[in-house]
mmCIF file of C-alpha atoms in Angstrom:
data_model
loop_
_atom_site.group_PDB
_atom_site.id
_atom_site.type_symbol
_atom_site.label_atom_id
_atom_site.label_comp_id
_atom_site.label_asym_id
_atom_site.label_seq_id
_atom_site.Cartn_x
_atom_site.Cartn_y
_atom_site.Cartn_z
ATOM 1 C CA VAL A 1 102.967 110.415 80.303
ATOM 2 C CA VAL A 2 99.829 109.375 79.832
ATOM 3 C CA LYS A 3 96.812 111.282 80.527
ATOM 4 C CA GLY A 4 99.173 113.647 82.441
ATOM 5 C CA VAL A 5 100.390 110.778 84.645
ATOM 6 C CA GLU A 6 104.278 109.596 84.669
ATOM 7 C CA LYS A 7 103.791 106.040 84.635
ATOM 8 C CA VAL A 8 107.510 104.982 84.609
ATOM 9 C CA ILE A 9 108.299 107.168 87.692
ATOM 10 C CA LEU A 10 104.992 105.669 89.450
ATOM 11 C CA ILE A 11 106.708 101.923 88.816
ATOM 12 C CA GLN A 12 109.951 103.147 90.322
ATOM 13 C CA GLU A 13 108.400 104.887 93.252
ATOM 14 C CA GLN A 14 106.463 101.548 94.105
ATOM 15 C CA LEU A 15 109.680 99.447 93.511
ATOM 16 C CA SER A 16 111.584 101.579 96.059
ATOM 17 C CA LYS A 17 112.087 100.491 99.677
ATOM 18 C CA ASN A 18 110.974 101.446 102.565
ATOM 19 C CA ARG A 19 108.409 103.933 101.250
ATOM 20 C CA VAL A 20 104.553 104.099 102.230
ATOM 21 C CA ILE A 21 102.688 104.345 99.269
ATOM 22 C CA LEU A 22 98.894 105.474 99.422
ATOM 23 C CA GLU A 23 96.480 104.892 96.615
ATOM 24 C CA GLU A 24 92.718 105.128 96.103
ATOM 25 C CA ASP A 25 90.717 102.505 93.920
ATOM 26 C CA SER A 26 87.847 103.155 91.862
ATOM 27 C CA SER A 27 85.463 102.822 95.004
ATOM 28 C CA GLY A 28 86.985 105.489 96.706
ATOM 29 C CA CYS A 29 88.994 103.043 99.176
ATOM 30 C CA ILE A 30 92.106 104.421 100.065
ATOM 31 C CA SER A 31 94.779 101.878 101.036
ATOM 32 C CA ALA A 32 98.660 102.276 102.104
ATOM 33 C CA SER A 33 101.200 99.699 100.885
ATOM 34 C CA ILE A 34 104.808 99.553 102.537
ATOM 35 C CA THR A 35 107.389 97.559 101.116
ATOM 36 C CA SER A 36 110.283 96.445 103.754
ATOM 37 C CA SER A 37 113.617 95.398 102.745
ATOM 38 C CA THR A 38 116.788 93.991 105.016
ATOM 39 C CA TYR A 39 119.399 92.215 103.810
ATOM 40 C CA GLU A 40 118.013 89.085 104.380
ATOM 41 C CA ARG A 41 114.287 89.383 103.854
ATOM 42 C CA LYS A 42 111.579 91.702 101.920
ATOM 43 C CA SER A 43 107.907 91.680 103.004
ATOM 44 C CA LYS A 44 105.057 93.695 101.757
ATOM 45 C CA ALA A 45 102.382 95.386 104.075
ATOM 46 C CA TYR A 46 98.985 96.726 103.250
ATOM 47 C CA ILE A 47 96.828 98.810 105.672
ATOM 48 C CA LEU A 48 93.186 98.711 104.324
ATOM 49 C CA ILE A 49 89.765 99.696 105.682
ATOM 50 C CA LYS A 50 86.936 97.225 105.079
ATOM 51 C CA HIS A 51 83.520 97.625 106.642
ATOM 52 C CA GLY A 52 84.196 100.478 108.175
ATOM 53 C CA ARG A 53 87.407 98.180 110.197
ATOM 54 C CA VAL A 54 91.437 99.053 109.491
ATOM 55 C CA TYR A 55 92.910 95.702 108.764
ATOM 56 C CA MET A 56 96.954 94.792 108.157
ATOM 57 C CA LYS A 57 97.571 92.562 105.358
ATOM 58 C CA ASN A 58 100.701 90.889 105.179
ATOM 59 C CA ASN A 59 102.517 88.515 102.390
ATOM 60 C CA THR A 60 103.362 86.319 104.793
ATOM 61 C CA LEU A 61 100.130 85.873 106.732
ATOM 62 C CA GLY A 62 97.121 84.258 105.170
ATOM 63 C CA GLU A 63 94.601 86.360 106.673
ATOM 64 C CA ASP A 64 93.938 89.996 107.238
ATOM 65 C CA ILE A 65 94.606 91.138 110.695
ATOM 66 C CA PRO A 66 92.705 93.982 112.600
ATOM 67 C CA ILE A 67 95.417 97.249 113.548
ATOM 68 C CA ALA A 68 94.021 97.433 116.893
ATOM 69 C CA ILE A 69 95.561 93.696 117.838
ATOM 70 C CA ILE A 70 98.909 94.467 115.927
ATOM 71 C CA PHE A 71 99.043 97.490 118.172
ATOM 72 C CA LYS A 72 98.163 95.473 121.085
ATOM 73 C CA ALA A 73 100.920 93.117 120.000
ATOM 74 C CA MET A 74 103.400 95.727 119.783
ATOM 75 C CA GLY A 75 102.369 97.077 123.113
ATOM 76 C CA VAL A 76 100.834 100.408 122.017
#
């Protein structure tokens, strides 16, 4: 336990699969990270807010994609 935070449990939570982890950085921006895992593949996606817009960032894609385009591609 360091400064009232259990560091080991935090690391174990971040390694768990198919779970959403919410984080706040020093500037107050909140982001969500999702680690998805299947038998064949493992990927990590981030949902973040930049300049008042919501973006998705994936480890397989080169740049951030606006979340509206993701929803449109899913038919929502």
